[in-house]
Amino acid sequence: MGVRLFLSAVLVSVVLFATADSCNVTLIARGSPSNLTSPGYPYKNYPSNLDCWWRIDASNKDSSIFVKVLDSVIETSKACVYDSLSFYDGPNSTDRSLGRLCGNGRTTFISTGSSIYILFKTDGDHELKGFNLEFYESTKCGGDLIATPDKTTFQSPGYPNQYFKNMNCSWFLTAKDPNDTIVVQFDHMDVQSSSGCVDDSVTVYNDHQGDGNQFLGTFCGYSTPRFQSSKTKLRIDFKTHGSQVGSGFTFHYRTVEAGVCNLTMVSDVNPLYIVSPGYPDAYENDLQCVWQIYSVHIRRNVEIDVIDSYIEGDYPQCDNDSLTIYSGLSQKATKLGTVCGNKTQTYTSAGIGMAVEFKTDDAVVNKGFRIRYSQTLDAPAIPTSLQCGTGTLTAHLSPNFIQSPRYPLNYRDNSLCIWTLTTVLANYMIRLEAVDSQMESEVGCAYDSVTVYDGVGSSTSMMLKRWCGNTQPTVQSSGQSMTVVFKSDNSVTGKGFRLKYTATSAPLTCGSHLIASGSTQYLTSPGYPENYPINKDCVWTITTNLRNIKIGVIDFHLEGSTNCKYDYLTLTAGRSTDSFPLQKLCGSHTSSYITTGPTVTIKFHSDASNTGQGFRLSYTAGSFISTSCGGQLTALYTDQVLTSPGFPTAYQNNLDCVWTITTDLSRIKISVTSLNMESSSNCGYDFLKVFDGSSIYSSTLGTLCGSQTSTYYSSSSTAAIKFHTDGSNTGRGFRLTYAGVMTSQCGDRSLVADTSTGYLTSPNYPADYSNNMDCTWTITTSLTNIKIHVLNTHLESNTGCTYDYVKVYDGSTTYATVLGTFCGTVTHNYVSSGTSVSIKFHSDTSNTFRGFRLAYTAGTFVQCGDNNLVANSVGSYIQSPNYPLDYPNNADCSWTIDTQDSDFIVSLDVISSDLEDNSGCTYDYYEIYDGVDDSYSSLGRYCGSSVPLKYSTGQFMFIKFKSDGSNVFTGFQMLYTSMLKDTVPDIPDPVFPNFNTDTDDYDYDTGPIAGGTVGGIFFVIFLIAVVVGANRRRNRPFVSMATPTHTSAQMTKW
């Protein structure tokens, strides 16, 4: 025992444990987000008379600290004079104030240096929920960067998470060698897109002052341009506004000698600029610079405006120094014109590329030039290289090949080839596979490259892939055509490539990133119109720089099921499948949906059994507004969406819209998920009203206004909805979902909890419940919160509880946080955070059993425990509520630990224990069980300072903690790990045969100790064990995922 206690002490002294609510501590911020919360958050209100501080330091002194206020419920007062949360731009409260919060503020803070100091003060009353902050380190918003010949990568503030709103950052790049210039290449860009980049933007200047004459360009969206300074300086500005945010951008920068001025540039919709070396000062003698400029869109050409020109010579006699423009990517292309003197001119290419050559002699020098280049929307005839072969090809089921000019010999400089591939086979696609590829390699493939477009090349064609170097990808069109473009610059060449193309009806990949435009495009399930395959998970993210996206369901045939749990298609309003849900579909449908913004994610899932023909969707970007005001709706067994006219833009005045909903199922479920309307007493101005019947004369289920949300069930197969607005104020309106539900014998669905125990059972209990049931009960109370005790359960069991299950929600709707889900024969306890709980019971189409019986009680209970802990070999920790502060009275907590492998068992090592002590441990105690709940055999009940080490016999262990209504102490901390059954130490526990851990009675025989050397050694070991055990009360502050470097003087030494 002593050896084990000693090793435990050493282990814990190395690893810092804590709680998320400690204060007076210094934290280290890393690149990944960590959280900082007020004492007790979120289960316990913060106490009175607090004076807490946190200092957050960046692990990298060149980084800034980013802090997001995720949640804030602090007593409100004018100037926050009562309770307040203050932020300072430095390591202590004497530094510049960044802001002070109280009430329900949500905001962000960024330090200018590598530290932020946070101060939380409370007065003597009004204890509230508190706050939750997220913090991490990232690039400073602005600063000086030194460029050298070595490539250096730079990330925008917040990358790759998200940048903040209302940022205004400037970085000043300077070449270390005064004889060098700076080249910057943007590698990744995700900045809110807007016309003219008037919202969020990146701007580059050819100096540090931001002079308009040194402006090199503003861009946004996904643009990745390249810039070169004329001298030793560049400036990059990043400005964001208060709307959408993205991940930001990365670029790399390096220096080149001043005379090195040969670059390949990519044109953008927004104009960009090139300046001559030395501009606006004199250029050098004997220069020969070539800039290649091309458009990524194969049917857009390049336009160049010479807007400033001071070049030796008297135009048109440009025999000395000159600027020459070519309609192609080399000096061998058609010459459009030559400029010298003060001549300004506009030129347009006849293809996707243009070359600019600047030559100077060894005599007179001058200021030089500044030119602007951009894309145009014209569709020119594109001249291609003579050795490209036939440009129009037909794909068949048997393979054919495309190869670069002269393959396998090196292709030539300045080549341009365009091939259009089509198939005459209906519903077939083109698959292109690179079987050999050896081209010049460069980040972004700006020099030599192959680019593949979906469809016959046009300005709206979606790029499927661009590659260079030795990459050998496989790509596939979405329809019957594909366009392949090969280009090379005027320098390094390679062996080239050989591409195999075929017509196919089989899917290649499942999911991608798609760009929506004003033209309608299409998306189909794998294999459509043939049946889709089993076990597929496909995710498409569609984005646009327009207002929103309209999804049209043209053809839709998936396997149908209750709640679409087998095969389904989901639409979410964002870049993730976890974003705001818009719709979940299965079965057969034809309809359309308008997204709430410029991004939508579509997920398709099929299981291991039945399939169907699949789906064909259309997607179009634009400024779409829902104008439906009333009508007849049919509720299916999956959620459908209804919004107010114009949602999410403001609705109109003086509306009276009435929708009637019918279903072939038993009842109708209506869930109002978003509401933003004029608020008034009794909702007398603008309102949304739900009726339990087919007309507005039926009984009212509920009336909503302001920002209220709720869920309603009709008592029959019809319901009505009325939306009324008056003649004054408006709002965004509403979004709701409606679906038909099958219910039977669910009983009273609105229950009230008080201090006496109430009971809830499944329908027909203790007889078997029925198939296809969906019952939801809401329990409310006027007291603090509600405790649910599951007494008995026998449901159909499966991994994940996806067949028959009970779900407990921490609120009045099923959109609230899930406290837990159970099935099989497992029993649990749950405690709400507020005054309401929702309980949902679902059964599928197959097996049924006896069901469940649970008890509910209201009062003041502690939220604690976790019934879904997974043990691994590294180890994790269980702590009593508030540890290392005192646990509360009347706590009732339980934890279930699972190794998820029957060959592994659970090892539980109690690191420290400080509970109220009494004989038999009947007051405050924890008890350990050898199974999933307290129906299994007990491994021991403990109180006081007992610190046992216990092993389960199987893959589960259950721990129960209870405290009575009187004395409280620090509590306990336990380490749980998984172990192979065969590796469990074969030693008695406890170490001493007469040491009874169950009662903490130390009954050892001192005779052997006094009688010999061996006994003396055992006695010394025992004393060490007792001393170490007596010092196992600890008070270690902690903030989740952070690394403290300094703690308050309250920390107890080991």
mmCIF file of C-alpha atoms in Angstrom, residues 499-642:
data_model
loop_
_atom_site.group_PDB
_atom_site.id
_atom_site.type_symbol
_atom_site.label_atom_id
_atom_site.label_comp_id
_atom_site.label_asym_id
_atom_site.label_seq_id
_atom_site.Cartn_x
_atom_site.Cartn_y
_atom_site.Cartn_z
ATOM 1 C CA LEU A 499 -4.160 10.859 -69.346
ATOM 2 C CA LYS A 500 -6.678 8.025 -69.724
ATOM 3 C CA TYR A 501 -10.336 8.915 -70.204
ATOM 4 C CA THR A 502 -13.464 6.744 -70.268
ATOM 5 C CA ALA A 503 -17.225 7.077 -70.078
ATOM 6 C CA THR A 504 -18.688 5.650 -66.886
ATOM 7 C CA SER A 505 -21.920 5.498 -64.930
ATOM 8 C CA ALA A 506 -20.217 4.557 -61.665
ATOM 9 C CA PRO A 507 -19.483 7.187 -59.007
ATOM 10 C CA LEU A 508 -15.886 8.147 -58.358
ATOM 11 C CA THR A 509 -15.911 10.226 -55.250
ATOM 12 C CA CYS A 510 -18.685 10.883 -52.840
ATOM 13 C CA GLY A 511 -18.824 14.527 -51.813
ATOM 14 C CA SER A 512 -16.876 17.675 -52.651
ATOM 15 C CA HIS A 513 -16.816 21.471 -52.382
ATOM 16 C CA LEU A 514 -19.113 23.082 -54.954
ATOM 17 C CA ILE A 515 -19.470 26.732 -56.000
ATOM 18 C CA ALA A 516 -23.021 27.967 -56.673
ATOM 19 C CA SER A 517 -23.592 30.700 -59.244
ATOM 20 C CA GLY A 518 -26.557 32.385 -60.869
ATOM 21 C CA SER A 519 -26.779 29.484 -63.321
ATOM 22 C CA THR A 520 -28.530 26.297 -62.259
ATOM 23 C CA GLN A 521 -26.224 23.344 -61.568
ATOM 24 C CA TYR A 522 -27.029 19.792 -60.551
ATOM 25 C CA LEU A 523 -26.005 17.265 -57.918
ATOM 26 C CA THR A 524 -26.874 13.572 -57.978
ATOM 27 C CA SER A 525 -26.483 10.609 -55.664
ATOM 28 C CA PRO A 526 -23.738 8.079 -56.486
ATOM 29 C CA GLY A 527 -24.717 6.031 -59.543
ATOM 30 C CA TYR A 528 -27.905 8.009 -60.286
ATOM 31 C CA PRO A 529 -30.262 7.131 -61.974
ATOM 32 C CA GLU A 530 -29.204 3.589 -61.111
ATOM 33 C CA ASN A 531 -29.662 2.548 -57.470
ATOM 34 C CA TYR A 532 -27.168 4.075 -55.067
ATOM 35 C CA PRO A 533 -24.763 1.703 -53.260
ATOM 36 C CA ILE A 534 -25.016 0.639 -49.621
ATOM 37 C CA ASN A 535 -22.839 2.022 -46.809
ATOM 38 C CA LYS A 536 -22.135 5.410 -48.369
ATOM 39 C CA ASP A 537 -21.516 8.689 -46.528
ATOM 40 C CA CYS A 538 -21.162 11.650 -48.855
ATOM 41 C CA VAL A 539 -20.829 15.316 -47.862
ATOM 42 C CA TRP A 540 -21.066 18.229 -50.291
ATOM 43 C CA THR A 541 -20.505 21.820 -49.174
ATOM 44 C CA ILE A 542 -21.917 24.440 -51.535
ATOM 45 C CA THR A 543 -20.813 28.066 -51.203
ATOM 46 C CA THR A 544 -21.459 31.287 -53.090
ATOM 47 C CA ASN A 545 -20.520 34.954 -52.928
ATOM 48 C CA LEU A 546 -24.161 35.894 -53.517
ATOM 49 C CA ARG A 547 -26.875 36.244 -50.865
ATOM 50 C CA ASN A 548 -28.142 32.680 -50.538
ATOM 51 C CA ILE A 549 -28.649 29.353 -52.285
ATOM 52 C CA LYS A 550 -31.814 27.653 -53.488
ATOM 53 C CA ILE A 551 -31.847 23.851 -53.460
ATOM 54 C CA GLY A 552 -34.381 22.158 -55.725
ATOM 55 C CA VAL A 553 -35.378 18.524 -55.171
ATOM 56 C CA ILE A 554 -36.052 17.367 -58.737
ATOM 57 C CA ASP A 555 -36.093 13.611 -58.228
ATOM 58 C CA PHE A 556 -35.862 11.845 -54.870
ATOM 59 C CA HIS A 557 -36.255 8.159 -54.005
ATOM 60 C CA LEU A 558 -34.517 6.878 -50.867
ATOM 61 C CA GLU A 559 -35.442 4.093 -48.486
ATOM 62 C CA GLY A 560 -38.166 5.440 -46.191
ATOM 63 C CA SER A 561 -38.232 4.986 -42.416
ATOM 64 C CA THR A 562 -39.506 6.609 -39.232
ATOM 65 C CA ASN A 563 -37.285 9.617 -38.464
ATOM 66 C CA CYS A 564 -35.227 8.723 -41.570
ATOM 67 C CA LYS A 565 -32.860 6.558 -39.532
ATOM 68 C CA TYR A 566 -31.774 4.239 -42.383
ATOM 69 C CA ASP A 567 -31.020 6.137 -45.623
ATOM 70 C CA TYR A 568 -31.368 9.915 -45.615
ATOM 71 C CA LEU A 569 -30.286 13.289 -46.963
ATOM 72 C CA THR A 570 -29.699 16.241 -44.593
ATOM 73 C CA LEU A 571 -29.302 19.939 -45.382
ATOM 74 C CA THR A 572 -27.566 22.216 -42.880
ATOM 75 C CA ALA A 573 -27.008 25.973 -43.111
ATOM 76 C CA GLY A 574 -23.223 26.151 -42.767
ATOM 77 C CA ARG A 575 -19.918 24.474 -43.556
ATOM 78 C CA SER A 576 -20.498 21.447 -41.353
ATOM 79 C CA THR A 577 -23.026 18.659 -40.919
ATOM 80 C CA ASP A 578 -23.304 19.960 -37.328
ATOM 81 C CA SER A 579 -24.466 23.402 -38.503
ATOM 82 C CA PHE A 580 -28.045 24.682 -38.159
ATOM 83 C CA PRO A 581 -30.377 21.937 -39.539
ATOM 84 C CA LEU A 582 -32.609 22.876 -42.476
ATOM 85 C CA GLN A 583 -34.098 19.537 -43.488
ATOM 86 C CA LYS A 584 -33.794 15.767 -43.251
ATOM 87 C CA LEU A 585 -35.319 13.765 -46.099
ATOM 88 C CA CYS A 586 -35.970 10.142 -46.998
ATOM 89 C CA GLY A 587 -38.658 8.304 -48.938
ATOM 90 C CA SER A 588 -39.928 10.215 -52.004
ATOM 91 C CA HIS A 589 -40.059 14.015 -52.365
ATOM 92 C CA THR A 590 -40.153 16.892 -54.819
ATOM 93 C CA SER A 591 -39.820 20.365 -53.332
ATOM 94 C CA SER A 592 -37.410 23.284 -52.923
ATOM 95 C CA TYR A 593 -35.621 24.903 -50.012
ATOM 96 C CA ILE A 594 -33.967 28.277 -49.609
ATOM 97 C CA THR A 595 -30.926 28.442 -47.373
ATOM 98 C CA THR A 596 -30.454 31.149 -44.758
ATOM 99 C CA GLY A 597 -27.078 32.213 -46.104
ATOM 100 C CA PRO A 598 -24.326 31.665 -48.684
ATOM 101 C CA THR A 599 -23.312 28.185 -47.489
ATOM 102 C CA VAL A 600 -25.152 24.884 -47.306
ATOM 103 C CA THR A 601 -23.853 21.394 -46.470
ATOM 104 C CA ILE A 602 -25.609 18.333 -47.885
ATOM 105 C CA LYS A 603 -24.988 14.886 -46.407
ATOM 106 C CA PHE A 604 -26.160 11.628 -47.954
ATOM 107 C CA HIS A 605 -26.113 8.411 -45.900
ATOM 108 C CA SER A 606 -27.076 4.885 -46.858
ATOM 109 C CA ASP A 607 -27.001 1.904 -44.527
ATOM 110 C CA ALA A 608 -26.172 -1.737 -45.203
ATOM 111 C CA SER A 609 -29.561 -2.879 -46.539
ATOM 112 C CA ASN A 610 -32.165 -1.499 -49.000
ATOM 113 C CA THR A 611 -31.300 1.126 -51.620
ATOM 114 C CA GLY A 612 -33.256 3.239 -54.084
ATOM 115 C CA GLN A 613 -32.859 5.225 -57.270
ATOM 116 C CA GLY A 614 -31.349 8.115 -55.322
ATOM 117 C CA PHE A 615 -31.751 11.824 -55.978
ATOM 118 C CA ARG A 616 -31.126 14.646 -58.379
ATOM 119 C CA LEU A 617 -30.907 18.140 -56.902
ATOM 120 C CA SER A 618 -30.471 21.543 -58.473
ATOM 121 C CA TYR A 619 -28.647 24.425 -56.806
ATOM 122 C CA THR A 620 -28.635 28.074 -57.768
ATOM 123 C CA ALA A 621 -27.234 31.174 -56.069
ATOM 124 C CA GLY A 622 -28.981 34.528 -55.930
ATOM 125 C CA SER A 623 -31.087 36.744 -53.682
ATOM 126 C CA PHE A 624 -34.050 34.498 -52.980
ATOM 127 C CA ILE A 625 -36.882 35.412 -50.652
ATOM 128 C CA SER A 626 -39.637 33.113 -49.477
ATOM 129 C CA THR A 627 -42.932 34.859 -50.263
ATOM 130 C CA SER A 628 -45.414 32.139 -49.326
ATOM 131 C CA CYS A 629 -48.234 33.527 -47.158
ATOM 132 C CA GLY A 630 -50.577 30.681 -46.305
ATOM 133 C CA GLY A 631 -51.648 27.498 -48.032
ATOM 134 C CA GLN A 632 -52.283 23.768 -47.654
ATOM 135 C CA LEU A 633 -49.421 21.641 -46.259
ATOM 136 C CA THR A 634 -49.046 17.897 -45.785
ATOM 137 C CA ALA A 635 -47.049 16.621 -42.824
ATOM 138 C CA LEU A 636 -44.931 13.531 -43.512
ATOM 139 C CA TYR A 637 -43.029 11.464 -40.969
ATOM 140 C CA THR A 638 -39.893 13.604 -41.512
ATOM 141 C CA ASP A 639 -39.492 17.251 -40.544
ATOM 142 C CA GLN A 640 -40.352 19.846 -43.181
ATOM 143 C CA VAL A 641 -39.623 23.560 -42.901
ATOM 144 C CA LEU A 642 -42.006 26.535 -42.951
#
